[in-house]
Amino acid sequence: MTALLKLLRSAPFSARLGMGMVLITLLAAILAPAIAPYGETAVTGDVWLPASSSHWVGTDNLGRDLFSRLLFGARNTIAIAFLITALSFGVGTVWGFLAATVGGWIDQLLSRGVDILMAFPTLIFALMVLSVVGTSIPALVVVIALLDSTRVFRLSRAVAMDIAVMEYVEAARLRGEGLWWLMRHEILPNAMPPLVAEFGLRFCFVFLFIAALSFLGLGIQPPTADWGSMVRENAGAITFGIYTPLWPAGAIAFLTVGVNLIVDWFLHVASGLED
Amino acid sequence: MNNPLLEMKDIVIEGLTGDAWAPIINSLDLTLRKGEVLGLIGESGAGKSTLGLAAMGYARQGCRIASGAIVFDGQELLGAPASQLRLIRGARIAYVAQSAAASFNPAHRLIRQYAEGPVQHGLMSAAEAEENAVTTYRQLLLPDPENIGYRFPHQVSGGQLQRAMMAMAMSCRPDIIIFDEPTTALDVTTQIEVLAAIREITRRFDTAAIYITHDLAVVAQLADRIMVLRNGDLVEENDAGEILAHPREPYTRDLLAVRSFRKRESDAALKKEVILKVEGLTASYTGENNVLEDIDVSVHRGRTVALVGESGSGKSTLARVITGLLPAVNGRVVFNGDVLPAALKHRKREDLRRLQMIYQMPDTALNPRQKIRKIIGRPLKFYFNASRRQQEARILELLEQVELPADYIDRYPTELSGGEKQRICIARALVAKPDLIICDEVTSALDQLVAEGILKLLLNLQRQLQVSYLFITHDLATVKAIADEIVVMLAGRIVEKGPKKEILTPPHHAYTHRLLACVPEMDPNWLDRLLEKRPAA
Amino acid sequence: MGDLRPDFVGIEALPGDLAEAVLGQSATPETVAAFRKELKLDLPPHVRYVAWLGAFVRGDFGNSLANRRPVADLISWRFANSLLLAGVTALIAVPVAVILGILAALYRNTVFDRLISMATLSTISFPEFFVAYILIALLSVRVALFPSIANINADMTLGQKLYAICLPCLTLAMVVTAHMMRQTRAAIINILASPFIEMANLKGLRRLRVVVLHAFPNALSPVINVIALNLAYLVVGVVIVEVVFVYPGLGQLLVDSVSKRDIPVVQASGLIFAATYVMLNLLADVLSIVSNPRLRNPR
Amino acid sequence: MSRLKSLEQVLSAGNLSRRAFIAYASAMGLAAAVSPMAFPSKANAEGPKRGGRLRLGLNGGATSDTLDPGIQLAMMPQVLVYGALANSLVEIDADGRPAPELAERWESTPDAKKWIFYLRKGVEFHNGKTMDADDVIDSINWHLKPGTKSAAKALVESIVSMKKEDKYTLAFELKSGNADFPFTLSDYHLVVGPQGTDLSTGVFTGGYKIKTFEPGVRAFAVRNPNYFKSDRAWFDEVEILGINDVNARTNALKTGQIDVMNRCDLKTVHLFKRMPGIQVMRQDGFKHFTFAMRTDMAPYDNNDVRLALKYAVDREQMVKTILRGYGRVGNDHPISVANRYHAGDLPQRQYDPDKARFHLKKAGLDGATFKLHAAEAAFKGAVDAGVLYREQAAKAGITIDVVREPNDGYWSNVWMKKPWCAVFWGGRPTEDMMFSTAYAKGAAWNDTFWDHPRFNELLVSARAELDEDKRRAMYGEMQRIVRDDGGVVVPMFSADLAAASDTIGHGKLAANWELDGFRAPERWWFKS
């Protein structure tokens, strides 16, 4: 814990900035019900009002308070994207580690299977599956997580391959340790830095991906506030010189940039530790 | 003599640890005259490479030359603009790195990399430079000098590559060459060729050199003057002969005395039961070419068998076969009277416990994310199902046995030095109460003084616990120190084996002889004598 | 051929079939039955799969279920369009990304580097369709430089086509350039930590020469791989951009066919996607091998 | 396209020669975007003017589209086939009345069972053949051939026999009297093509001939010089682009890449109206949204439950929120103001929580929960409408549980299966068609499974009634019956919004289908 604090204190400006950005977003998400002036779906005024004292950043395409929607959107966007990413990492790393640790035909089977899955564009695949199972949030979470886990599989397999040849893993094998121990105690802790970094990046990808799905009508369904859908719902206004959609898009960029800044620093630190 | 070619005064170099700058080199002075070879010696962390690079006005990432003066041929290098430094680097001061394999750009042919310096410095045309390269290759006795330059680095052997790098360093005919441990990564037999090449360069072109090494015996062959460094401080500086003959400081004396100890012969006299018997072992990675051919080795209880050979001789493969990582094609391994199943997964936990292993690189042999408590405690739990309290008691006992403080129990491996890590590895092996420990080059990654400590520890433990060692090494000094019996391997076969005394006393097998002859001795004239005896290659 | 199965099974698993999907609310039981019979949807899936596979092996992609036109006709010109869009984008994006990546690595940690990395970070931080809308708003509505839809057709000359696809190209280029540039920079910086780069520096070489001639050739393999991935993405993953700009490419066809359950079209385009992906990866592997002297020149 | 606009201004001010303009415009690559308005012709400045290329950007195109008049499912082929390439015997005029097209006139027996149609003479198909009665018979039989998938099959099945009296006279005998038979023949499926040809090749009698048809993407047609109407089909060329994304359509119209778009974004239409150079066209047609209850299932078999739910919806708010004001409130029956016999005197049902509560109590279902199944596939905003309904009903103490269904398979798995669900109706141009399709006993799409003897009786007699006033009374009564007893909540009729460049001229817009009854290419023109 103290080591973590020390690490945080040694962070460069860019990383601190990133942490600040993520922290603000998280606070907004957590405190949304307390600080939002209006409800998530309450229609409170005319459509696309400019910023004013009653609507800090104006209203959206249905006359809902954009600021409140941004706060609730943070909640939904982060929660859903986090859930998806966590699930995809859960699945991807277990299979990836398994493939790397066991090797042989199991590795071949898993890798080729993932290759086939990856050869089909993710978006199309998601479209197909979602158009079958419907676009409820649980379905969205499971489908995207499983599709995304192919990429996690690749990374965790590659990382675990490097670790599995280390002598401390060999030592554990020679001791007679089982597969689960090897994966859980020998490989996982050492695979954490690249995986954590990838987690940040995939997290960003996930909510951009949800935004893309929303664009095609298969993402998070209205009236749930989610930044991607908010951009989509309001995007038509841009060409009329109304810049409302810039806010949710800005929020997405804000969080993405924040996460990326932290990830950059984290990767830097992690690579430094290896030296 | 004339003015010094290079004069470094009051140099302070700092390194970044965490977010603070800490000194690596404390106020050192260094002078180098034309044609002089200066040896910089010290253990890792002494700051010798950092000092050597500073002579070029260069500091690695995370280092900075904080203060002092570096005057080369009348020019101040410290604080000089990059363009000025660029004119000097490569052209007037050249650098030879420890690992030629890593320091050659894998994407370009050797001769292109040779020519790059002179052409970029505007000294000659590409054609001239290539012609020049061939001449230099010939002078450094590289085979096929006309064509070797047109190979890629990975197509050339380690010793040849190291010589090619020296040739490259010579390409601009520099005034100074900095050799940074140029032979450390090489086998003893190859080391000789490289040393000969350095001797050739410094003598023929009257080039000044800074020779950085941790091996006093090696530097003794080349240097006119030696500086002994320790933790960024100068310990002692004197003429080479003087240092060897009359070391003033205790530290220097320790360095000189390294590995002069011998295992007591009395132990070796007693015949004991056979713990491990390897019979007619043949092994292969691909199923076609055998890496091991018909190996027979026996290890007795409480005794040490040293397995000697150059890299690629199959010693480590033998260890893998014995441990079950690589199932043998033919032959069998008898351990404590039972034939062990060939594959690891078929072996009983009890057999695994009684056969432990220690690795060459303690860095990679310890999981950096586990505390010592877990590293040593896990086998206790795994083999003996020890409770938390039993584990703690036993770990503390072991830490004492391997001469480490008790509070290390809650440290991570990264917080330990190399030697300390190796002691943890030994503790981890011992905790299983093994009958046999396979030691795979356990000292070769360590500084000599540290290595000596490890060897002494291993010997003590053997006396106390009657554990047997199968000791794999390429270093004959180590063999001399620790072995009861010696097995010499070459290209997957056993060349010669027997009690230590027998093997080390002439007449030797030809290969054993060559190995022994190549071990540097603490004698400034050893290299000259050796080269005189050898026909020119 | 192994790649075909998942598509087929995947689509087969969709509830409802083409008849219902096409006819929608106007599907009466009678017309649906007629539709199915005509399209042989009433046969069991494995029978149809075997028949389709047989025809495919003979080079016959079959007919679209929806409008009974040959799938090959339906797909070929759209695929050509997708390739045109991807090709032009790649022509712009790859050199720009590589050059920017090299420059960013060269001037690492300078204002220039930070500026580029912030710029690329922001472009990948926005949803693609948003980037597209912004470009339309700026370059098409506000300043009438480019058309806002890229509805190219066979009657157009190449010049007209190129003009029409300016904005989609720009959108895609911005997105993929950012990815490729960041990867190129990272790969080069990774190489810059190698001992041979230190060696090159100590030989007194210029920084540009060190980065371009010493670091870059060794970073080629990851860069090639990332380019291949991005090109695959360009060809197959441009659905969103195609929708925004009404570009008649393969992605839109596939989305349409999935929603209409037009199995032969989905299978054929899925196959093309998979083949493109595999080809590009293969190409990347081959290029990686060619660019690696170790593999090119065995001992 | 402001740059182009200013260029045009320069040109019309006479500062730039026509030749120079073209050179400049094509150098900019804008040749395709040059509107014909840049070159004022000598034609009179007010009325319709011949020439130009009409570029329509339409939502509702799919790669599965065909030119087969039997399978016309999407707007793009509908506008193409019915609006540009082909004609029916009868067309619907701007006032919703049947008007002669390929038929010059018609007459019927008093029971409306036998009809004689006199065909226009000298009408030529695109392939040069002259149209006669055989072609008409063949074209109608196209929808009856074995294995047909035609959606018009049900329509033409009411015809017992077709007889060619002479080359240009055709006698129809119907199963039962149908005063609206001319309406039936105006259906967009029932276009006429040459005898013995495949009707899906696009050869018809219309004002334009097909040149290119790429389903879902683009269709291109050029003017038919031999068109039999001289005051129609004003454009030289018609290009229809499939643009399903509403923002893309909007942008394309704004930047002058298309001249007309359908289905404006309700969210931006008020901004669109303010833009110079754009006209927004509103049509109050037949399109309506319903919440259909299965009257054969509890609790919806109890009319008090139905009435309770009908009183529990605030129609005004629905129109305001879901349609953003672009629509009209419904009166729980499917007949639009655009229909001829719309019962304007029928009192509008108001939102009345008290009455709702009363009826629910009467049904003995206080505190019951009603599950309303909805998906966006039902109609745009259906889920929002459901949520809104829930809140409105809550004020009457009625609990509605909105069940969101997957879009996919909505029509096969939810509609006509679940007891209460949201439904989209495109509407029908005649009362008879609408009622017969969805309210008559046993009708295939009777999604309320409603069976009202008086209604069913009226439906048959009104159909055969040729007397206007009697018909009006009958249909009025039927609307009242559906309103008070039927299984549907009809909260709103949705208006169609299209937009066009203000260089487009048009007359009064017909309400039967979007874009002037699908006939924009035929009826509209570029203003001088």
mmCIF file with all atom_site columns, C-alpha atoms in Angstrom, chain D residues 105-180:
data_model
loop_
_atom_site.group_PDB
_atom_site.id
_atom_site.type_symbol
_atom_site.label_atom_id
_atom_site.label_alt_id
_atom_site.label_comp_id
_atom_site.label_asym_id
_atom_site.label_entity_id
_atom_site.label_seq_id
_atom_site.pdbx_PDB_ins_code
_atom_site.Cartn_x
_atom_site.Cartn_y
_atom_site.Cartn_z
_atom_site.occupancy
_atom_site.B_iso_or_equiv
_atom_site.pdbx_formal_charge
_atom_site.auth_seq_id
_atom_site.auth_comp_id
_atom_site.auth_asym_id
_atom_site.auth_atom_id
_atom_site.pdbx_PDB_model_num
ATOM 1  C CA . ARG D 1 105 ? -63.084 6.130   -67.173 1.00 0.00 ? 105 ARG D CA 1
ATOM 2  C CA . TRP D 1 106 ? -65.044 3.357   -65.471 1.00 0.00 ? 106 TRP D CA 1
ATOM 3  C CA . GLU D 1 107 ? -68.531 2.397   -64.449 1.00 0.00 ? 107 GLU D CA 1
ATOM 4  C CA . SER D 1 108 ? -70.198 -0.238  -62.332 1.00 0.00 ? 108 SER D CA 1
ATOM 5  C CA . THR D 1 109 ? -73.438 -2.005  -61.688 1.00 0.00 ? 109 THR D CA 1
ATOM 6  C CA . PRO D 1 110 ? -75.477 -0.644  -58.757 1.00 0.00 ? 110 PRO D CA 1
ATOM 7  C CA . ASP D 1 111 ? -74.385 -3.481  -56.491 1.00 0.00 ? 111 ASP D CA 1
ATOM 8  C CA . ALA D 1 112 ? -70.781 -2.543  -57.313 1.00 0.00 ? 112 ALA D CA 1
ATOM 9  C CA . LYS D 1 113 ? -70.103 -6.144  -58.262 1.00 0.00 ? 113 LYS D CA 1
ATOM 10 C CA . LYS D 1 114 ? -69.368 -5.643  -61.938 1.00 0.00 ? 114 LYS D CA 1
ATOM 11 C CA . TRP D 1 115 ? -67.011 -2.969  -63.194 1.00 0.00 ? 115 TRP D CA 1
ATOM 12 C CA . ILE D 1 116 ? -66.133 -1.874  -66.691 1.00 0.00 ? 116 ILE D CA 1
ATOM 13 C CA . PHE D 1 117 ? -62.884 -0.023  -67.256 1.00 0.00 ? 117 PHE D CA 1
ATOM 14 C CA . TYR D 1 118 ? -62.214 1.858   -70.521 1.00 0.00 ? 118 TYR D CA 1
ATOM 15 C CA . LEU D 1 119 ? -58.522 1.989   -71.205 1.00 0.00 ? 119 LEU D CA 1
ATOM 16 C CA . ARG D 1 120 ? -56.595 4.946   -72.534 1.00 0.00 ? 120 ARG D CA 1
ATOM 17 C CA . LYS D 1 121 ? -55.613 4.442   -76.138 1.00 0.00 ? 121 LYS D CA 1
ATOM 18 C CA . GLY D 1 122 ? -52.173 4.890   -77.586 1.00 0.00 ? 122 GLY D CA 1
ATOM 19 C CA . VAL D 1 123 ? -50.213 4.279   -74.413 1.00 0.00 ? 123 VAL D CA 1
ATOM 20 C CA . GLU D 1 124 ? -46.827 2.869   -75.252 1.00 0.00 ? 124 GLU D CA 1
ATOM 21 C CA . PHE D 1 125 ? -44.607 0.680   -73.077 1.00 0.00 ? 125 PHE D CA 1
ATOM 22 C CA . HIS D 1 126 ? -40.923 1.447   -72.774 1.00 0.00 ? 126 HIS D CA 1
ATOM 23 C CA . ASN D 1 127 ? -40.269 -1.442  -75.148 1.00 0.00 ? 127 ASN D CA 1
ATOM 24 C CA . GLY D 1 128 ? -42.448 0.150   -77.810 1.00 0.00 ? 128 GLY D CA 1
ATOM 25 C CA . LYS D 1 129 ? -45.476 -2.102  -77.480 1.00 0.00 ? 129 LYS D CA 1
ATOM 26 C CA . THR D 1 130 ? -48.872 -0.397  -77.277 1.00 0.00 ? 130 THR D CA 1
ATOM 27 C CA . MET D 1 131 ? -50.897 -1.171  -74.171 1.00 0.00 ? 131 MET D CA 1
ATOM 28 C CA . ASP D 1 132 ? -54.200 -2.972  -74.413 1.00 0.00 ? 132 ASP D CA 1
ATOM 29 C CA . ALA D 1 133 ? -56.571 -5.013  -72.247 1.00 0.00 ? 133 ALA D CA 1
ATOM 30 C CA . ASP D 1 134 ? -54.458 -8.165  -72.512 1.00 0.00 ? 134 ASP D CA 1
ATOM 31 C CA . ASP D 1 135 ? -51.558 -6.421  -70.873 1.00 0.00 ? 135 ASP D CA 1
ATOM 32 C CA . VAL D 1 136 ? -53.753 -5.353  -67.978 1.00 0.00 ? 136 VAL D CA 1
ATOM 33 C CA . ILE D 1 137 ? -55.143 -8.845  -67.479 1.00 0.00 ? 137 ILE D CA 1
ATOM 34 C CA . ASP D 1 138 ? -51.687 -10.316 -67.604 1.00 0.00 ? 138 ASP D CA 1
ATOM 35 C CA . SER D 1 139 ? -50.322 -7.785  -65.155 1.00 0.00 ? 139 SER D CA 1
ATOM 36 C CA . ILE D 1 140 ? -53.061 -8.509  -62.641 1.00 0.00 ? 140 ILE D CA 1
ATOM 37 C CA . ASN D 1 141 ? -52.563 -12.222 -63.051 1.00 0.00 ? 141 ASN D CA 1
ATOM 38 C CA . TRP D 1 142 ? -48.882 -11.678 -62.222 1.00 0.00 ? 142 TRP D CA 1
ATOM 39 C CA . HIS D 1 143 ? -49.985 -11.489 -58.615 1.00 0.00 ? 143 HIS D CA 1
ATOM 40 C CA . LEU D 1 144 ? -51.967 -14.687 -58.834 1.00 0.00 ? 144 LEU D CA 1
ATOM 41 C CA . LYS D 1 145 ? -49.548 -17.011 -60.542 1.00 0.00 ? 145 LYS D CA 1
ATOM 42 C CA . PRO D 1 146 ? -48.736 -20.132 -58.557 1.00 0.00 ? 146 PRO D CA 1
ATOM 43 C CA . GLY D 1 147 ? -46.165 -19.623 -55.844 1.00 0.00 ? 147 GLY D CA 1
ATOM 44 C CA . THR D 1 148 ? -46.449 -15.868 -55.964 1.00 0.00 ? 148 THR D CA 1
ATOM 45 C CA . LYS D 1 149 ? -45.020 -13.850 -53.156 1.00 0.00 ? 149 LYS D CA 1
ATOM 46 C CA . SER D 1 150 ? -47.017 -10.810 -54.118 1.00 0.00 ? 150 SER D CA 1
ATOM 47 C CA . ALA D 1 151 ? -48.381 -8.749  -51.292 1.00 0.00 ? 151 ALA D CA 1
ATOM 48 C CA . ALA D 1 152 ? -51.246 -7.740  -53.624 1.00 0.00 ? 152 ALA D CA 1
ATOM 49 C CA . LYS D 1 153 ? -52.490 -11.269 -53.910 1.00 0.00 ? 153 LYS D CA 1
ATOM 50 C CA . ALA D 1 154 ? -55.182 -10.696 -51.308 1.00 0.00 ? 154 ALA D CA 1
ATOM 51 C CA . LEU D 1 155 ? -56.343 -7.604  -53.200 1.00 0.00 ? 155 LEU D CA 1
ATOM 52 C CA . VAL D 1 156 ? -56.758 -9.235  -56.556 1.00 0.00 ? 156 VAL D CA 1
ATOM 53 C CA . GLU D 1 157 ? -58.275 -12.377 -55.177 1.00 0.00 ? 157 GLU D CA 1
ATOM 54 C CA . SER D 1 158 ? -61.500 -10.430 -54.791 1.00 0.00 ? 158 SER D CA 1
ATOM 55 C CA . ILE D 1 159 ? -61.716 -10.467 -58.575 1.00 0.00 ? 159 ILE D CA 1
ATOM 56 C CA . VAL D 1 160 ? -63.758 -13.411 -59.789 1.00 0.00 ? 160 VAL D CA 1
ATOM 57 C CA . SER D 1 161 ? -63.204 -12.845 -63.462 1.00 0.00 ? 161 SER D CA 1
ATOM 58 C CA . MET D 1 162 ? -61.626 -10.443 -65.931 1.00 0.00 ? 162 MET D CA 1
ATOM 59 C CA . LYS D 1 163 ? -63.036 -10.209 -69.404 1.00 0.00 ? 163 LYS D CA 1
ATOM 60 C CA . LYS D 1 164 ? -61.658 -8.411  -72.393 1.00 0.00 ? 164 LYS D CA 1
ATOM 61 C CA . GLU D 1 165 ? -64.704 -6.778  -73.968 1.00 0.00 ? 165 GLU D CA 1
ATOM 62 C CA . ASP D 1 166 ? -62.638 -5.274  -76.738 1.00 0.00 ? 166 ASP D CA 1
ATOM 63 C CA . LYS D 1 167 ? -59.070 -4.153  -77.143 1.00 0.00 ? 167 LYS D CA 1
ATOM 64 C CA . TYR D 1 168 ? -59.504 -1.252  -74.758 1.00 0.00 ? 168 TYR D CA 1
ATOM 65 C CA . THR D 1 169 ? -62.418 -2.352  -72.616 1.00 0.00 ? 169 THR D CA 1
ATOM 66 C CA . LEU D 1 170 ? -62.149 -4.589  -69.627 1.00 0.00 ? 170 LEU D CA 1
ATOM 67 C CA . ALA D 1 171 ? -64.903 -6.089  -67.462 1.00 0.00 ? 171 ALA D CA 1
ATOM 68 C CA . PHE D 1 172 ? -64.260 -7.188  -63.899 1.00 0.00 ? 172 PHE D CA 1
ATOM 69 C CA . GLU D 1 173 ? -66.569 -9.325  -61.844 1.00 0.00 ? 173 GLU D CA 1
ATOM 70 C CA . LEU D 1 174 ? -66.021 -9.259  -58.086 1.00 0.00 ? 174 LEU D CA 1
ATOM 71 C CA . LYS D 1 175 ? -66.851 -11.763 -55.389 1.00 0.00 ? 175 LYS D CA 1
ATOM 72 C CA . SER D 1 176 ? -68.908 -9.164  -53.618 1.00 0.00 ? 176 SER D CA 1
ATOM 73 C CA . GLY D 1 177 ? -69.785 -5.543  -54.186 1.00 0.00 ? 177 GLY D CA 1
ATOM 74 C CA . ASN D 1 178 ? -66.950 -3.104  -53.663 1.00 0.00 ? 178 ASN D CA 1
ATOM 75 C CA . ALA D 1 179 ? -67.554 0.578   -54.197 1.00 0.00 ? 179 ALA D CA 1
ATOM 76 C CA . ASP D 1 180 ? -63.865 1.210   -53.670 1.00 0.00 ? 180 ASP D CA 1
#
